[in-house]
């Protein structure tokens, strides 16, 4: 089976590279701006610092009919426009959504009601150093789960992914895993983007107060959605601390987006918390949400 990755950003290129290193067949579905000048090779700097040229097959929207398995690795706000162009996609092709944040799968399910739909989270670190030069900055976990009944029949996809990515597991409650990742992103991403700092800076004492407040707000909203499956506040704070330590030298995806003048996933991360807060007061989340909106192009 060939994997087709929709989205050739930093994370997409890392996933494609790791799959190719296991001899998996990989195609990159590219946007119009790459037509004519796409070079099928790109440079991947592995975790050990060694560079490798990765060879994938390039394809475009009109070749959608031939896609066997579609991994969507675009930014959250690009998912629906990018998928809408794939009018020829077969109803048998599984669609796997791996973007940050939440709120997109419902729209994809409406656009492609018959396709097996899966969602997942992937916490590998990736950074674009130049055009077609990507650095793998950190190993992470990958979790997949079915969004619709047809999607739940594709659990076997985690096997080749686990071989390539080092870890991949199936979850029967992927929405809980997604909300847990979103909770981490809703704390780290807007703070690092607003202050233009690496993740590890948040471990310094000047951020103690805002981290305490923000993590409490985000935890309350996510716990309300998770119900009896909610993690405790101390467990969430321990997880946050671990992610900050593990990714201390990394720049969050939102910091990178703001620094490069690109749109951000603010609406799908902090915006999701704002939209689901109900009666819970979230002054810090709201302030950061609005501050990032002002920084967007
Ligand atoms: O997922 C991330 C992101 O940058 O989007 C974190 C976990 C914050 C790592 O940088």
mmCIF file of C-alpha atoms and ligand atoms in Angstrom:
data_model
loop_
_atom_site.group_PDB
_atom_site.id
_atom_site.type_symbol
_atom_site.label_atom_id
_atom_site.label_comp_id
_atom_site.label_asym_id
_atom_site.label_seq_id
_atom_site.Cartn_x
_atom_site.Cartn_y
_atom_site.Cartn_z
ATOM 1 C CA UNK A 1 0.000 0.000 0.000
ATOM 2 C CA UNK A 2 1.183 3.497 -0.773
ATOM 3 C CA UNK A 3 0.872 6.301 1.793
ATOM 4 C CA UNK A 4 -0.095 9.670 0.354
ATOM 5 C CA UNK A 5 0.689 12.632 2.563
ATOM 6 C CA UNK A 6 -1.389 15.722 2.021
ATOM 7 C CA UNK A 7 0.751 18.609 3.274
ATOM 8 C CA UNK A 8 4.495 18.817 2.787
ATOM 9 C CA UNK A 9 5.226 20.920 5.891
ATOM 10 C CA UNK A 10 7.891 20.076 8.458
ATOM 11 C CA UNK A 11 5.947 17.293 10.210
ATOM 12 C CA UNK A 12 4.697 15.805 6.936
ATOM 13 C CA UNK A 13 8.249 15.624 5.577
ATOM 14 C CA UNK A 14 9.516 13.978 8.788
ATOM 15 C CA UNK A 15 6.752 11.348 8.681
ATOM 16 C CA UNK A 16 7.317 10.758 4.959
ATOM 17 C CA UNK A 17 11.075 10.444 5.559
ATOM 18 C CA UNK A 18 10.684 7.975 8.426
ATOM 19 C CA UNK A 19 8.271 5.879 6.332
ATOM 20 C CA UNK A 20 10.701 5.903 3.387
ATOM 21 C CA UNK A 21 13.536 4.778 5.704
ATOM 22 C CA UNK A 22 11.439 1.626 6.264
ATOM 23 C CA UNK A 23 11.007 1.234 2.493
ATOM 24 C CA UNK A 24 7.339 2.164 2.607
ATOM 25 C CA UNK A 25 5.976 3.617 -0.616
ATOM 26 C CA UNK A 26 5.222 7.325 -0.103
ATOM 27 C CA UNK A 27 3.712 10.036 -2.285
ATOM 28 C CA UNK A 28 3.499 13.725 -1.380
ATOM 29 C CA UNK A 29 0.320 15.403 -2.608
ATOM 30 C CA UNK A 30 1.430 18.942 -3.349
ATOM 31 C CA UNK A 31 -0.395 22.208 -3.693
ATOM 32 C CA UNK A 32 -0.589 24.188 -6.948
ATOM 33 C CA UNK A 33 2.301 26.474 -5.994
ATOM 34 C CA UNK A 34 4.680 23.506 -6.248
ATOM 35 C CA UNK A 35 3.618 22.506 -9.741
ATOM 36 C CA UNK A 36 6.484 22.931 -12.165
ATOM 37 C CA UNK A 37 9.248 23.588 -9.663
ATOM 38 C CA UNK A 38 8.964 20.718 -7.231
ATOM 39 C CA UNK A 39 12.144 18.766 -6.738
ATOM 40 C CA UNK A 40 11.191 15.211 -5.757
ATOM 41 C CA UNK A 41 14.120 14.956 -3.321
ATOM 42 C CA UNK A 42 14.311 16.780 -0.016
ATOM 43 C CA UNK A 43 16.868 16.829 2.763
ATOM 44 C CA UNK A 44 15.956 15.345 6.121
ATOM 45 C CA UNK A 45 18.303 15.943 9.055
ATOM 46 C CA UNK A 46 17.812 12.949 11.322
ATOM 47 C CA UNK A 47 17.882 13.014 15.140
ATOM 48 C CA UNK A 48 21.550 11.927 15.048
ATOM 49 C CA UNK A 49 22.393 15.042 13.000
ATOM 50 C CA UNK A 50 23.024 13.122 9.755
ATOM 51 C CA UNK A 51 21.419 14.406 6.571
ATOM 52 C CA UNK A 52 19.665 12.123 4.156
ATOM 53 C CA UNK A 53 18.018 12.765 0.814
ATOM 54 C CA UNK A 54 14.442 11.496 0.832
ATOM 55 C CA UNK A 55 12.883 10.418 -2.421
ATOM 56 C CA UNK A 56 9.098 10.425 -2.659
ATOM 57 C CA UNK A 57 6.682 10.509 -5.539
ATOM 58 C CA UNK A 58 5.035 13.890 -6.163
ATOM 59 C CA UNK A 59 1.331 14.014 -7.027
ATOM 60 C CA UNK A 60 -1.412 16.607 -7.390
ATOM 61 C CA UNK A 61 -5.131 16.875 -6.630
ATOM 62 C CA UNK A 62 -6.270 15.495 -9.997
ATOM 63 C CA UNK A 63 -4.537 12.191 -9.145
ATOM 64 C CA UNK A 64 -6.718 11.720 -6.044
ATOM 65 C CA UNK A 65 -8.489 8.674 -7.512
ATOM 66 C CA UNK A 66 -5.268 6.635 -7.197
ATOM 67 C CA UNK A 67 -4.754 7.455 -3.500
ATOM 68 C CA UNK A 68 -4.821 4.328 -1.335
ATOM 69 C CA UNK A 69 -4.393 5.823 2.129
ATOM 70 C CA UNK A 70 -4.422 9.553 2.823
ATOM 71 C CA UNK A 71 -2.495 11.018 5.762
ATOM 72 C CA UNK A 72 -3.518 14.655 6.202
ATOM 73 C CA UNK A 73 -0.660 16.587 7.776
ATOM 74 C CA UNK A 74 -1.604 20.139 6.892
ATOM 75 C CA UNK A 75 -2.319 22.838 9.459
ATOM 76 C CA UNK A 76 -5.826 22.606 10.932
ATOM 77 C CA UNK A 77 -7.112 25.578 8.908
ATOM 78 C CA UNK A 78 -5.871 24.031 5.632
ATOM 79 C CA UNK A 79 -7.535 20.618 6.040
ATOM 80 C CA UNK A 80 -10.986 21.430 4.613
ATOM 81 C CA UNK A 81 -9.774 23.572 1.652
ATOM 82 C CA UNK A 82 -7.098 20.989 0.765
ATOM 83 C CA UNK A 83 -9.499 18.027 0.966
ATOM 84 C CA UNK A 84 -12.224 19.853 -0.954
ATOM 85 C CA UNK A 85 -9.916 19.863 -4.000
ATOM 86 C CA UNK A 86 -9.730 16.025 -3.980
ATOM 87 C CA UNK A 87 -13.015 15.498 -5.792
ATOM 88 C CA UNK A 88 -11.850 12.196 -7.327
ATOM 89 C CA UNK A 89 -10.991 10.522 -4.002
ATOM 90 C CA UNK A 90 -12.487 7.021 -3.801
ATOM 91 C CA UNK A 91 -15.015 6.448 -1.001
ATOM 92 C CA UNK A 92 -12.889 3.436 0.066
ATOM 93 C CA UNK A 93 -9.779 5.505 0.795
ATOM 94 C CA UNK A 94 -9.162 6.004 4.514
ATOM 95 C CA UNK A 95 -8.540 9.621 5.529
ATOM 96 C CA UNK A 96 -6.329 10.112 8.587
ATOM 97 C CA UNK A 97 -6.313 13.568 10.192
ATOM 98 C CA UNK A 98 -3.161 14.426 12.138
ATOM 99 C CA UNK A 99 -3.471 18.177 12.652
ATOM 100 C CA UNK A 100 -3.209 20.054 15.958
ATOM 101 C CA UNK A 101 -6.369 21.203 17.681
ATOM 102 C CA UNK A 102 -9.974 20.101 17.266
ATOM 103 C CA UNK A 103 -13.114 20.990 15.371
ATOM 104 C CA UNK A 104 -12.140 19.886 11.854
ATOM 105 C CA UNK A 105 -13.133 16.185 11.748
ATOM 106 C CA UNK A 106 -16.842 17.063 11.872
ATOM 107 C CA UNK A 107 -16.479 19.131 8.675
ATOM 108 C CA UNK A 108 -14.465 16.386 6.950
ATOM 109 C CA UNK A 109 -17.127 13.813 7.884
ATOM 110 C CA UNK A 110 -19.709 15.975 6.097
ATOM 111 C CA UNK A 111 -17.523 16.389 2.997
ATOM 112 C CA UNK A 112 -16.620 12.666 2.768
ATOM 113 C CA UNK A 113 -19.492 10.843 4.515
ATOM 114 C CA UNK A 114 -18.593 7.391 3.131
ATOM 115 C CA UNK A 115 -14.823 7.344 3.611
ATOM 116 C CA UNK A 116 -13.253 5.620 6.594
ATOM 117 C CA UNK A 117 -12.270 8.584 8.788
ATOM 118 C CA UNK A 118 -9.517 8.375 11.401
ATOM 119 C CA UNK A 119 -7.967 10.986 13.629
ATOM 120 C CA UNK A 120 -4.714 10.970 15.462
ATOM 121 C CA UNK A 121 -2.067 12.865 17.313
ATOM 122 C CA UNK A 122 1.620 12.912 16.551
ATOM 123 C CA UNK A 123 4.081 14.607 18.886
ATOM 124 C CA UNK A 124 7.298 14.289 16.861
ATOM 125 C CA UNK A 125 9.225 17.556 16.663
ATOM 126 C CA UNK A 126 9.967 18.956 13.211
ATOM 127 C CA UNK A 127 11.413 22.195 11.937
ATOM 128 C CA UNK A 128 11.841 23.629 8.477
ATOM 129 C CA UNK A 129 15.388 24.996 8.102
ATOM 130 C CA UNK A 130 15.066 26.050 4.459
ATOM 131 C CA UNK A 131 12.950 25.118 1.447
ATOM 132 C CA UNK A 132 13.047 21.308 1.279
ATOM 133 C CA UNK A 133 15.448 21.067 4.233
ATOM 134 C CA UNK A 134 13.702 19.654 7.296
ATOM 135 C CA UNK A 135 15.087 18.795 10.732
ATOM 136 C CA UNK A 136 13.605 16.052 12.891
ATOM 137 C CA UNK A 137 13.938 17.712 16.313
ATOM 138 C CA UNK A 138 12.387 15.168 18.647
ATOM 139 C CA UNK A 139 10.912 11.706 18.904
ATOM 140 C CA UNK A 140 7.279 11.551 19.926
ATOM 141 C CA UNK A 141 4.232 9.357 20.193
ATOM 142 C CA UNK A 142 1.583 8.688 17.569
ATOM 143 C CA UNK A 143 -1.961 7.606 18.404
ATOM 144 C CA UNK A 144 -4.717 6.803 15.926
ATOM 145 C CA UNK A 145 -8.398 6.059 16.370
ATOM 146 C CA UNK A 146 -11.565 5.792 14.315
ATOM 147 C CA UNK A 147 -13.851 8.805 13.969
ATOM 148 C CA UNK A 148 -16.615 6.891 12.157
ATOM 149 C CA UNK A 149 -17.526 3.188 12.088
ATOM 150 C CA UNK A 150 -15.639 2.604 8.809
ATOM 151 C CA UNK A 151 -12.540 4.260 10.288
ATOM 152 C CA UNK A 152 -12.555 1.881 13.263
ATOM 153 C CA UNK A 153 -11.765 -1.004 10.879
ATOM 154 C CA UNK A 154 -8.315 0.431 10.052
ATOM 155 C CA UNK A 155 -6.509 -0.226 13.341
ATOM 156 C CA UNK A 156 -3.913 -2.315 11.462
ATOM 157 C CA UNK A 157 -2.436 0.922 10.059
ATOM 158 C CA UNK A 158 -0.610 1.458 13.345
ATOM 159 C CA UNK A 159 1.772 -1.456 12.635
ATOM 160 C CA UNK A 160 3.755 0.079 9.737
ATOM 161 C CA UNK A 161 3.529 3.460 11.445
ATOM 162 C CA UNK A 162 4.981 2.059 14.678
ATOM 163 C CA UNK A 163 7.881 0.511 12.725
ATOM 164 C CA UNK A 164 8.651 3.813 11.024
ATOM 165 C CA UNK A 165 7.931 6.321 13.795
ATOM 166 C CA UNK A 166 9.194 4.321 16.780
ATOM 167 C CA UNK A 167 5.778 4.418 18.445
ATOM 168 C CA UNK A 168 2.208 4.234 17.150
ATOM 169 C CA UNK A 169 -0.779 2.869 18.988
ATOM 170 C CA UNK A 170 -4.491 2.511 18.453
ATOM 171 C CA UNK A 171 -6.934 4.218 20.803
ATOM 172 C CA UNK A 172 -10.625 3.427 21.148
ATOM 173 C CA UNK A 173 -11.082 6.917 22.653
ATOM 174 C CA UNK A 174 -9.004 9.068 20.348
ATOM 175 C CA UNK A 175 -11.053 12.181 21.164
ATOM 176 C CA UNK A 176 -9.783 12.019 24.750
ATOM 177 C CA UNK A 177 -6.169 11.719 23.556
ATOM 178 C CA UNK A 178 -6.761 14.627 21.169
ATOM 179 C CA UNK A 179 -8.185 16.800 23.953
ATOM 180 C CA UNK A 180 -5.187 15.922 26.154
ATOM 181 C CA UNK A 181 -2.817 17.071 23.431
ATOM 182 C CA UNK A 182 -4.958 20.146 22.807
ATOM 183 C CA UNK A 183 -4.739 21.012 26.534
ATOM 184 C CA UNK A 184 -0.922 21.002 26.331
ATOM 185 C CA UNK A 185 -0.992 23.054 23.114
ATOM 186 C CA UNK A 186 -3.467 25.548 24.617
ATOM 187 C CA UNK A 187 -0.906 26.367 27.319
ATOM 188 C CA UNK A 188 2.437 26.199 25.485
ATOM 189 C CA UNK A 189 1.582 27.446 21.991
ATOM 190 C CA UNK A 190 -0.031 30.848 22.627
ATOM 191 C CA UNK A 191 2.420 31.747 25.419
ATOM 192 C CA UNK A 192 5.514 30.891 23.381
ATOM 193 C CA UNK A 193 4.068 32.544 20.262
ATOM 194 C CA UNK A 194 3.113 35.729 22.095
ATOM 195 C CA UNK A 195 6.473 36.062 23.886
ATOM 196 C CA UNK A 196 8.468 34.721 20.897
ATOM 197 C CA UNK A 197 10.392 32.211 23.011
ATOM 198 C CA UNK A 198 11.415 28.546 22.961
ATOM 199 C CA UNK A 199 9.261 26.132 24.967
ATOM 200 C CA UNK A 200 11.863 25.758 27.743
ATOM 201 C CA UNK A 201 11.679 29.484 28.599
ATOM 202 C CA UNK A 202 8.287 28.750 30.147
ATOM 203 C CA UNK A 203 10.134 26.813 32.874
ATOM 204 C CA UNK A 204 11.706 30.020 34.186
ATOM 205 C CA UNK A 205 10.170 31.614 37.275
ATOM 206 C CA UNK A 206 8.782 34.679 35.478
ATOM 207 C CA UNK A 207 6.159 32.396 33.884
ATOM 208 C CA UNK A 208 5.168 30.582 37.133
ATOM 209 C CA UNK A 209 2.076 32.654 37.747
ATOM 210 C CA UNK A 210 0.684 32.679 34.215
ATOM 211 C CA UNK A 211 1.401 28.941 33.787
ATOM 212 C CA UNK A 212 -0.458 28.175 37.031
ATOM 213 C CA UNK A 213 -3.482 30.213 35.996
ATOM 214 C CA UNK A 214 -3.581 29.144 32.358
ATOM 215 C CA UNK A 215 -3.136 25.440 33.116
ATOM 216 C CA UNK A 216 -5.960 25.605 35.656
ATOM 217 C CA UNK A 217 -8.336 27.268 33.184
ATOM 218 C CA UNK A 218 -7.531 24.859 30.350
ATOM 219 C CA UNK A 219 -7.715 21.855 32.666
ATOM 220 C CA UNK A 220 -11.173 22.841 33.931
ATOM 221 C CA UNK A 221 -12.604 23.171 30.413
ATOM 222 C CA UNK A 222 -11.093 19.900 29.145
ATOM 223 C CA UNK A 223 -12.072 18.042 32.343
ATOM 224 C CA UNK A 224 -15.659 19.190 31.861
ATOM 225 C CA UNK A 225 -15.628 17.686 28.331
ATOM 226 C CA UNK A 226 -13.900 14.446 29.412
ATOM 227 C CA UNK A 227 -16.326 13.823 32.286
ATOM 228 C CA UNK A 228 -15.422 10.718 34.315
ATOM 229 C CA UNK A 229 -12.330 10.127 32.117
ATOM 230 C CA UNK A 230 -10.812 13.491 33.042
ATOM 231 C CA UNK A 231 -7.230 13.571 34.289
ATOM 232 C CA UNK A 232 -6.545 15.349 37.582
ATOM 233 C CA UNK A 233 -5.025 18.839 37.654
ATOM 234 C CA UNK A 234 -1.750 17.572 39.249
ATOM 235 C CA UNK A 235 -1.493 14.857 36.542
ATOM 236 C CA UNK A 236 -2.035 17.475 33.815
ATOM 237 C CA UNK A 237 0.604 19.747 35.364
ATOM 238 C CA UNK A 238 3.104 16.855 35.547
ATOM 239 C CA UNK A 239 2.482 16.092 31.862
ATOM 240 C CA UNK A 240 2.892 19.755 30.953
ATOM 241 C CA UNK A 241 6.179 19.918 32.880
ATOM 242 C CA UNK A 242 7.413 16.766 31.067
ATOM 243 C CA UNK A 243 6.561 18.176 27.615
ATOM 244 C CA UNK A 244 8.280 21.472 28.470
ATOM 245 C CA UNK A 245 11.410 19.653 29.616
ATOM 246 C CA UNK A 246 11.465 17.291 26.615
ATOM 247 C CA UNK A 247 10.893 20.089 24.095
ATOM 248 C CA UNK A 248 12.817 22.818 25.963
ATOM 249 C CA UNK A 249 14.938 23.840 22.990
ATOM 250 C CA UNK A 250 12.087 23.543 20.453
ATOM 251 C CA UNK A 251 9.963 26.365 19.179
ATOM 252 C CA UNK A 252 6.253 25.564 19.253
ATOM 253 C CA UNK A 253 4.380 25.319 15.972
ATOM 254 C CA UNK A 254 2.449 28.502 16.818
ATOM 255 C CA UNK A 255 5.645 30.415 17.655
ATOM 256 C CA UNK A 256 7.039 29.332 14.257
ATOM 257 C CA UNK A 257 3.826 30.363 12.469
ATOM 258 C CA UNK A 258 3.769 33.809 14.084
ATOM 259 C CA UNK A 259 7.519 34.318 13.559
ATOM 260 C CA UNK A 260 7.117 33.514 9.829
ATOM 261 C CA UNK A 261 4.013 35.696 9.426
ATOM 262 C CA UNK A 262 1.768 32.693 8.708
ATOM 263 C CA UNK A 263 -1.800 32.062 9.923
ATOM 264 C CA UNK A 264 -1.897 30.017 13.142
ATOM 265 C CA UNK A 265 -4.020 27.199 14.601
ATOM 266 C CA UNK A 266 -5.262 29.580 17.327
ATOM 267 C CA UNK A 267 -8.936 29.028 16.408
ATOM 268 C CA UNK A 268 -8.581 25.246 16.718
ATOM 269 C CA UNK A 269 -6.564 25.317 19.973
ATOM 270 C CA UNK A 270 -7.345 28.289 22.269
ATOM 271 C CA UNK A 271 -10.485 28.970 20.195
ATOM 272 C CA UNK A 272 -11.718 25.458 21.029
ATOM 273 C CA UNK A 273 -11.195 26.094 24.756
ATOM 274 C CA UNK A 274 -12.992 29.454 24.474
ATOM 275 C CA UNK A 275 -15.902 27.868 22.570
ATOM 276 C CA UNK A 276 -16.332 25.077 25.150
ATOM 277 C CA UNK A 277 -15.761 27.047 28.368
ATOM 278 C CA UNK A 278 -19.468 27.541 29.098
ATOM 279 C CA UNK A 279 -19.704 29.055 32.615
ATOM 280 C CA UNK A 280 -15.996 28.470 33.436
ATOM 281 C CA UNK A 281 -14.082 31.764 33.708
ATOM 282 C CA UNK A 282 -11.049 31.718 31.393
ATOM 283 C CA UNK A 283 -9.608 35.265 31.460
ATOM 284 C CA UNK A 284 -5.998 34.317 30.628
ATOM 285 C CA UNK A 285 -6.976 31.954 27.787
ATOM 286 C CA UNK A 286 -9.244 34.602 26.303
ATOM 287 C CA UNK A 287 -6.618 37.330 26.550
ATOM 288 C CA UNK A 288 -4.010 35.139 24.833
ATOM 289 C CA UNK A 289 -6.523 34.006 22.196
ATOM 290 C CA UNK A 290 -7.221 37.626 21.283
ATOM 291 C CA UNK A 291 -3.536 38.599 21.440
ATOM 292 C CA UNK A 292 -2.617 35.857 18.932
ATOM 293 C CA UNK A 293 -5.512 36.888 16.675
ATOM 294 C CA UNK A 294 -3.939 40.357 16.531
ATOM 295 C CA UNK A 295 -0.546 38.862 15.583
ATOM 296 C CA UNK A 296 -1.972 36.895 12.646
ATOM 297 C CA UNK A 297 -1.621 38.181 9.094
HETATM 298 O O1 LIG B 1 2.818 20.150 19.815
HETATM 299 C C1 LIG B 1 3.512 21.105 20.062
HETATM 300 C C2 LIG B 1 3.501 22.205 19.096
HETATM 301 O O2 LIG B 1 4.472 22.937 19.003
HETATM 302 O O3 LIG B 1 2.488 22.356 18.387
HETATM 303 C C3 LIG B 1 4.287 21.171 21.358
HETATM 304 C C4 LIG B 1 3.936 19.970 22.218
HETATM 305 C C5 LIG B 1 3.951 22.412 22.100
HETATM 306 C C6 LIG B 1 5.761 21.068 21.136
HETATM 307 O O4 LIG B 1 6.329 22.205 20.631
#
